[in-house]
Each structure stands twice: as structure tokens, then as C-alpha cells.
């Protein structure tokens, strides 16, 4: 497999970081891990430095403050592409994405996928310990994305995914301004519209057991607003096409 970089954004994830990096290194020993820390006040960044001092395949990117998930991943992508990694992985630090399922994503990329998404809403996928409201929000949000954007993806908001470096090079990352769930939809849409291959891989999503969720109403509102705008822009573009 090509050189692999697993990007793990962190903000106040000290209680989870040691375990998640250990599990990633055990699941895919050849992979490198990049912790992108947004100056966590709980000392996550200092812990990441300590872990990196003991393992040459763990690296740390310190950012001056909390700027959002999308910005953290864009910084991680830029670092990974500059360092010559061929496969770049997104993964949460809280344990909700199981590192033990990472090899399945990598196999999908190795088999030809330009983007492999760990999906909870395809056959074989499942969610553990989510309240009914959270399930409805995720299912409903993804249904809205499919209808409004015409995306052939069941879990476009998923944050456990693997990109080929060549895929990221084609997505116009310098134009991306979205965050949170919306960031994932944005990059999925860009991948599909460029005619690249997206494959969903069933995973088990388990809610965090330590630390606080970063989900907020603002993140949901941004996703709804941006998806609606993208859908309207796509509709206008279709209406303007000359009829043959």
C-alpha cells in the first residue's frame, strides 16, 4: 500500500488521544498519524508531542486556536500532500471511528476507489448508543443531501474516510470554506462532480465515551444552508444548459 497518513484533528481530546493513536498504529502499523491540535486548553497538544517523541510515525501540527474541523483537515491535507503521502485518512479522535475498521477503507482505495467512505447507513453498517433524535438527524440530513444534490451516497456526512492524494489534488481545496458535517458533504460533492469513484464501506459507529461532543446547532444550520445553496446553484446550471 502507498504511504498512508491518518489525520486526527483534536480539541480537548486528552482523554482519548493515547488510546486512539495506539489503536491506529496497531491496526495499520505502516501508517503515519498526524495530530492536528487547535491549541486545546486541556493539554492535548502537549500529550501529542509526548506521543510523537516516542513514536517516529506520530506527528503533530499545532494551530493557534480553534478554527473548525474543515480548516483542521485542510491543514492536515496540505501537510500530507507536501510530504508525499499517497493516501490520506480522516478520523475522529474520540473513538467513534474504530481504527480496526481502517484496513477495510484502505482495501477499497487499493481496489480502485478515489474516495472510500466509512458508512453507517449502508447494508452492514450500524450505530451504537445513539439516541433516536441523533439517528433521525443523521438519516434525515443525508436524505436531504441525496435529494437536493443528487448525490448517490448514503452517508455523505461521514467523517471516517480515505482519499487518494490524486483525488484531493483535483478538488480545488483552496476554494473550500465549509466546516463540520458540511465539509464532508462539500468534498463528497466535489469528488462525484469530477467523475471520480466513491465507494461506501460499512462500519460500526460508536458514540464517544469520554470528552464532550463538538456537535452544535450552528454546525447543523451551516450544513442545511450550504447544501440548499449548492442545490439551487446546481438547478440554475441545469436550467441554463442549451436544449439539444
GROMACS .gro file of C-alpha atoms in nm:
model
  244
    1UNK     CA    1   0.000   0.000   0.000
    2UNK     CA    2   0.115   0.354  -0.074
    3UNK     CA    3   0.237   0.580   0.211
    4UNK     CA    4  -0.062   0.644   0.439
    5UNK     CA    5  -0.131   0.940   0.665
    6UNK     CA    6  -0.414   0.926   0.920
    7UNK     CA    7  -0.519   1.280   1.013
    8UNK     CA    8  -0.673   1.318   1.360
    9UNK     CA    9  -0.800   1.669   1.446
   10UNK     CA   10  -0.816   1.741   1.818
   11UNK     CA   11  -0.966   1.995   2.051
   12UNK     CA   12  -0.976   1.888   2.416
   13UNK     CA   13  -0.929   1.517   2.343
   14UNK     CA   14  -0.661   1.440   2.603
   15UNK     CA   15  -0.865   1.153   2.750
   16UNK     CA   16  -0.894   0.983   2.410
   17UNK     CA   17  -0.573   1.056   2.225
   18UNK     CA   18  -0.338   0.794   2.366
   19UNK     CA   19  -0.582   0.511   2.304
   20UNK     CA   20  -0.679   0.620   1.953
   21UNK     CA   21  -0.319   0.662   1.833
   22UNK     CA   22  -0.223   0.326   1.983
   23UNK     CA   23  -0.516   0.155   1.809
   24UNK     CA   24  -0.438   0.317   1.473
   25UNK     CA   25  -0.075   0.209   1.494
   26UNK     CA   26  -0.182  -0.146   1.582
   27UNK     CA   27  -0.445  -0.167   1.306
   28UNK     CA   28  -0.219  -0.031   1.028
   29UNK     CA   29   0.143  -0.042   1.152
   30UNK     CA   30   0.281   0.111   0.831
   31UNK     CA   31   0.060   0.423   0.860
   32UNK     CA   32   0.172   0.758   0.995
   33UNK     CA   33  -0.056   0.959   1.226
   34UNK     CA   34  -0.084   1.338   1.215
   35UNK     CA   35  -0.250   1.500   1.516
   36UNK     CA   36  -0.381   1.846   1.423
   37UNK     CA   37  -0.440   2.025   1.752
   38UNK     CA   38  -0.619   2.359   1.780
   39UNK     CA   39  -0.436   2.478   2.094
   40UNK     CA   40  -0.650   2.262   2.324
   41UNK     CA   41  -0.669   2.414   2.673
   42UNK     CA   42  -0.673   2.065   2.832
   43UNK     CA   43  -0.316   1.985   2.722
   44UNK     CA   44  -0.400   1.762   2.425
   45UNK     CA   45  -0.125   1.925   2.219
   46UNK     CA   46   0.140   1.860   2.484
   47UNK     CA   47   0.030   1.497   2.509
   48UNK     CA   48   0.050   1.465   2.131
   49UNK     CA   49   0.408   1.596   2.142
   50UNK     CA   50   0.491   1.337   2.407
   51UNK     CA   51   0.345   1.056   2.198
   52UNK     CA   52   0.536   1.179   1.892
   53UNK     CA   53   0.864   1.182   2.087
   54UNK     CA   54   0.818   0.809   2.149
   55UNK     CA   55   0.697   0.705   1.803
   56UNK     CA   56   0.856   0.836   1.480
   57UNK     CA   57   0.532   0.764   1.290
   58UNK     CA   58   0.329   1.007   1.504
   59UNK     CA   59   0.349   1.374   1.408
   60UNK     CA   60   0.187   1.690   1.546
   61UNK     CA   61   0.063   2.003   1.375
   62UNK     CA   62  -0.010   2.283   1.624
   63UNK     CA   63  -0.255   2.554   1.522
   64UNK     CA   64  -0.300   2.882   1.714
   65UNK     CA   65  -0.665   2.837   1.805
   66UNK     CA   66  -0.993   2.665   1.740
   67UNK     CA   67  -1.084   2.724   1.375
   68UNK     CA   68  -1.315   2.433   1.296
   69UNK     CA   69  -1.299   2.079   1.167
   70UNK     CA   70  -1.282   2.168   0.799
   71UNK     CA   71  -0.987   2.402   0.849
   72UNK     CA   72  -0.808   2.137   1.055
   73UNK     CA   73  -0.847   1.877   0.782
   74UNK     CA   74  -0.739   2.122   0.512
   75UNK     CA   75  -0.423   2.193   0.712
   76UNK     CA   76  -0.367   1.819   0.751
   77UNK     CA   77  -0.420   1.758   0.379
   78UNK     CA   78  -0.172   2.033   0.290
   79UNK     CA   79   0.088   1.880   0.521
   80UNK     CA   80   0.031   1.528   0.392
   81UNK     CA   81   0.041   1.625   0.026
   82UNK     CA   82   0.360   1.826   0.079
   83UNK     CA   83   0.521   1.526   0.249
   84UNK     CA   84   0.434   1.291  -0.037
   85UNK     CA   85   0.168   1.070   0.125
   86UNK     CA   86  -0.044   0.889  -0.133
   87UNK     CA   87  -0.345   0.803   0.087
   88UNK     CA   88  -0.486   1.050   0.340
   89UNK     CA   89  -0.739   0.938   0.600
   90UNK     CA   90  -0.984   1.141   0.808
   91UNK     CA   91  -1.059   1.003   1.154
   92UNK     CA   92  -1.211   1.142   1.474
   93UNK     CA   93  -1.009   1.131   1.795
   94UNK     CA   94  -1.297   1.025   2.019
   95UNK     CA   95  -1.309   0.655   1.931
   96UNK     CA   96  -1.636   0.674   1.739
   97UNK     CA   97  -1.440   0.570   1.429
   98UNK     CA   98  -1.292   0.230   1.501
   99UNK     CA   99  -0.928   0.208   1.387
  100UNK     CA  100  -0.976  -0.168   1.350
  101UNK     CA  101  -1.201  -0.092   1.051
  102UNK     CA  102  -0.942   0.126   0.882
  103UNK     CA  103  -0.795  -0.166   0.678
  104UNK     CA  104  -1.134  -0.207   0.505
  105UNK     CA  105  -1.125   0.155   0.388
  106UNK     CA  106  -0.770   0.115   0.266
  107UNK     CA  107  -0.858  -0.202   0.077
  108UNK     CA  108  -1.133  -0.010  -0.105
  109UNK     CA  109  -0.880   0.256  -0.212
  110UNK     CA  110  -0.630  -0.009  -0.313
  111UNK     CA  111  -0.902  -0.173  -0.525
  112UNK     CA  112  -0.964   0.148  -0.717
  113UNK     CA  113  -1.182   0.385  -0.514
  114UNK     CA  114  -1.080   0.751  -0.533
  115UNK     CA  115  -1.265   0.812  -0.206
  116UNK     CA  116  -1.367   0.543   0.042
  117UNK     CA  117  -1.628   0.646   0.300
  118UNK     CA  118  -1.692   0.455   0.621
  119UNK     CA  119  -2.071   0.447   0.617
  120UNK     CA  120  -2.317   0.367   0.892
  121UNK     CA  121  -2.617   0.383   0.659
  122UNK     CA  122  -2.532   0.115   0.403
  123UNK     CA  123  -2.607  -0.257   0.439
  124UNK     CA  124  -2.381  -0.394   0.710
  125UNK     CA  125  -2.327  -0.055   0.876
  126UNK     CA  126  -2.468   0.026   1.219
  127UNK     CA  127  -2.470   0.282   1.500
  128UNK     CA  128  -2.426   0.212   1.869
  129UNK     CA  129  -2.553   0.418   2.163
  130UNK     CA  130  -2.715   0.698   1.966
  131UNK     CA  131  -3.044   0.844   2.089
  132UNK     CA  132  -3.337   0.834   1.849
  133UNK     CA  133  -3.311   1.211   1.785
  134UNK     CA  134  -2.947   1.183   1.671
  135UNK     CA  135  -3.030   0.892   1.439
  136UNK     CA  136  -3.317   1.085   1.283
  137UNK     CA  137  -3.096   1.391   1.239
  138UNK     CA  138  -2.827   1.192   1.057
  139UNK     CA  139  -3.064   0.989   0.841
  140UNK     CA  140  -3.278   1.291   0.760
  141UNK     CA  141  -2.979   1.509   0.682
  142UNK     CA  142  -2.832   1.251   0.447
  143UNK     CA  143  -3.168   1.201   0.275
  144UNK     CA  144  -3.190   1.578   0.222
  145UNK     CA  145  -2.839   1.579   0.073
  146UNK     CA  146  -2.927   1.297  -0.167
  147UNK     CA  147  -3.247   1.468  -0.283
  148UNK     CA  148  -3.118   1.825  -0.312
  149UNK     CA  149  -2.774   1.748  -0.456
  150UNK     CA  150  -2.849   1.421  -0.632
  151UNK     CA  151  -2.556   1.252  -0.460
  152UNK     CA  152  -2.552   0.871  -0.494
  153UNK     CA  153  -2.411   0.838  -0.140
  154UNK     CA  154  -2.594   0.713   0.169
  155UNK     CA  155  -2.365   0.875   0.426
  156UNK     CA  156  -2.223   1.193   0.273
  157UNK     CA  157  -2.173   1.349   0.620
  158UNK     CA  158  -1.947   1.066   0.740
  159UNK     CA  159  -1.609   1.175   0.875
  160UNK     CA  160  -1.426   0.841   0.856
  161UNK     CA  161  -1.286   0.831   0.503
  162UNK     CA  162  -0.977   0.772   0.290
  163UNK     CA  163  -0.874   0.980  -0.012
  164UNK     CA  164  -0.616   0.919  -0.275
  165UNK     CA  165  -0.374   1.212  -0.292
  166UNK     CA  166  -0.458   1.239  -0.661
  167UNK     CA  167  -0.824   1.284  -0.567
  168UNK     CA  168  -0.752   1.572  -0.330
  169UNK     CA  169  -0.538   1.738  -0.595
  170UNK     CA  170  -0.846   1.759  -0.818
  171UNK     CA  171  -1.094   1.901  -0.566
  172UNK     CA  172  -0.992   2.267  -0.553
  173UNK     CA  173  -0.926   2.258  -0.179
  174UNK     CA  174  -0.818   2.622  -0.179
  175UNK     CA  175  -1.183   2.713  -0.250
  176UNK     CA  176  -1.331   2.513   0.040
  177UNK     CA  177  -1.475   2.723   0.324
  178UNK     CA  178  -1.722   2.477   0.479
  179UNK     CA  179  -1.696   2.319   0.824
  180UNK     CA  180  -1.835   2.025   1.024
  181UNK     CA  181  -2.082   1.792   0.852
  182UNK     CA  182  -2.096   2.039   0.566
  183UNK     CA  183  -1.724   1.999   0.498
  184UNK     CA  184  -1.773   1.627   0.440
  185UNK     CA  185  -2.067   1.687   0.206
  186UNK     CA  186  -1.868   1.952   0.020
  187UNK     CA  187  -1.575   1.721  -0.054
  188UNK     CA  188  -1.806   1.432  -0.143
  189UNK     CA  189  -1.992   1.654  -0.390
  190UNK     CA  190  -1.666   1.776  -0.544
  191UNK     CA  191  -1.545   1.417  -0.583
  192UNK     CA  192  -1.865   1.299  -0.751
  193UNK     CA  193  -1.890   1.601  -0.983
  194UNK     CA  194  -1.540   1.536  -1.109
  195UNK     CA  195  -1.642   1.188  -1.215
  196UNK     CA  196  -1.431   1.013  -0.953
  197UNK     CA  197  -1.523   0.685  -0.789
  198UNK     CA  198  -1.674   0.691  -0.439
  199UNK     CA  199  -1.719   0.363  -0.250
  200UNK     CA  200  -1.903   0.330   0.080
  201UNK     CA  201  -1.768   0.072   0.323
  202UNK     CA  202  -1.996  -0.044   0.608
  203UNK     CA  203  -1.868   0.044   0.955
  204UNK     CA  204  -1.992   0.038   1.313
  205UNK     CA  205  -2.015   0.389   1.456
  206UNK     CA  206  -1.994   0.402   1.836
  207UNK     CA  207  -2.062   0.725   2.024
  208UNK     CA  208  -1.779   0.871   2.230
  209UNK     CA  209  -1.733   0.750   2.589
  210UNK     CA  210  -1.502   1.033   2.708
  211UNK     CA  211  -1.494   1.407   2.644
  212UNK     CA  212  -1.760   1.633   2.500
  213UNK     CA  213  -1.918   1.623   2.156
  214UNK     CA  214  -1.835   1.915   1.927
  215UNK     CA  215  -2.177   1.895   1.757
  216UNK     CA  216  -2.378   2.217   1.776
  217UNK     CA  217  -2.684   2.382   1.625
  218UNK     CA  218  -2.452   2.613   1.431
  219UNK     CA  219  -2.290   2.314   1.258
  220UNK     CA  220  -2.629   2.172   1.160
  221UNK     CA  221  -2.752   2.513   1.043
  222UNK     CA  222  -2.442   2.566   0.829
  223UNK     CA  223  -2.490   2.228   0.663
  224UNK     CA  224  -2.858   2.297   0.587
  225UNK     CA  225  -2.782   2.644   0.449
  226UNK     CA  226  -2.487   2.545   0.230
  227UNK     CA  227  -2.649   2.228   0.093
  228UNK     CA  228  -2.957   2.429  -0.004
  229UNK     CA  229  -2.743   2.691  -0.180
  230UNK     CA  230  -2.546   2.422  -0.365
  231UNK     CA  231  -2.870   2.255  -0.469
  232UNK     CA  232  -3.012   2.582  -0.603
  233UNK     CA  233  -2.688   2.656  -0.789
  234UNK     CA  234  -2.698   2.313  -0.949
  235UNK     CA  235  -3.061   2.364  -1.051
  236UNK     CA  236  -2.981   2.701  -1.210
  237UNK     CA  237  -2.690   2.547  -1.401
  238UNK     CA  238  -2.915   2.273  -1.537
  239UNK     CA  239  -3.183   2.522  -1.643
  240UNK     CA  240  -2.927   2.733  -1.828
  241UNK     CA  241  -2.796   2.444  -2.037
  242UNK     CA  242  -2.899   2.472  -2.400
  243UNK     CA  243  -3.153   2.215  -2.510
  244UNK     CA  244  -3.050   1.979  -2.786
   0.00000   0.00000   0.00000
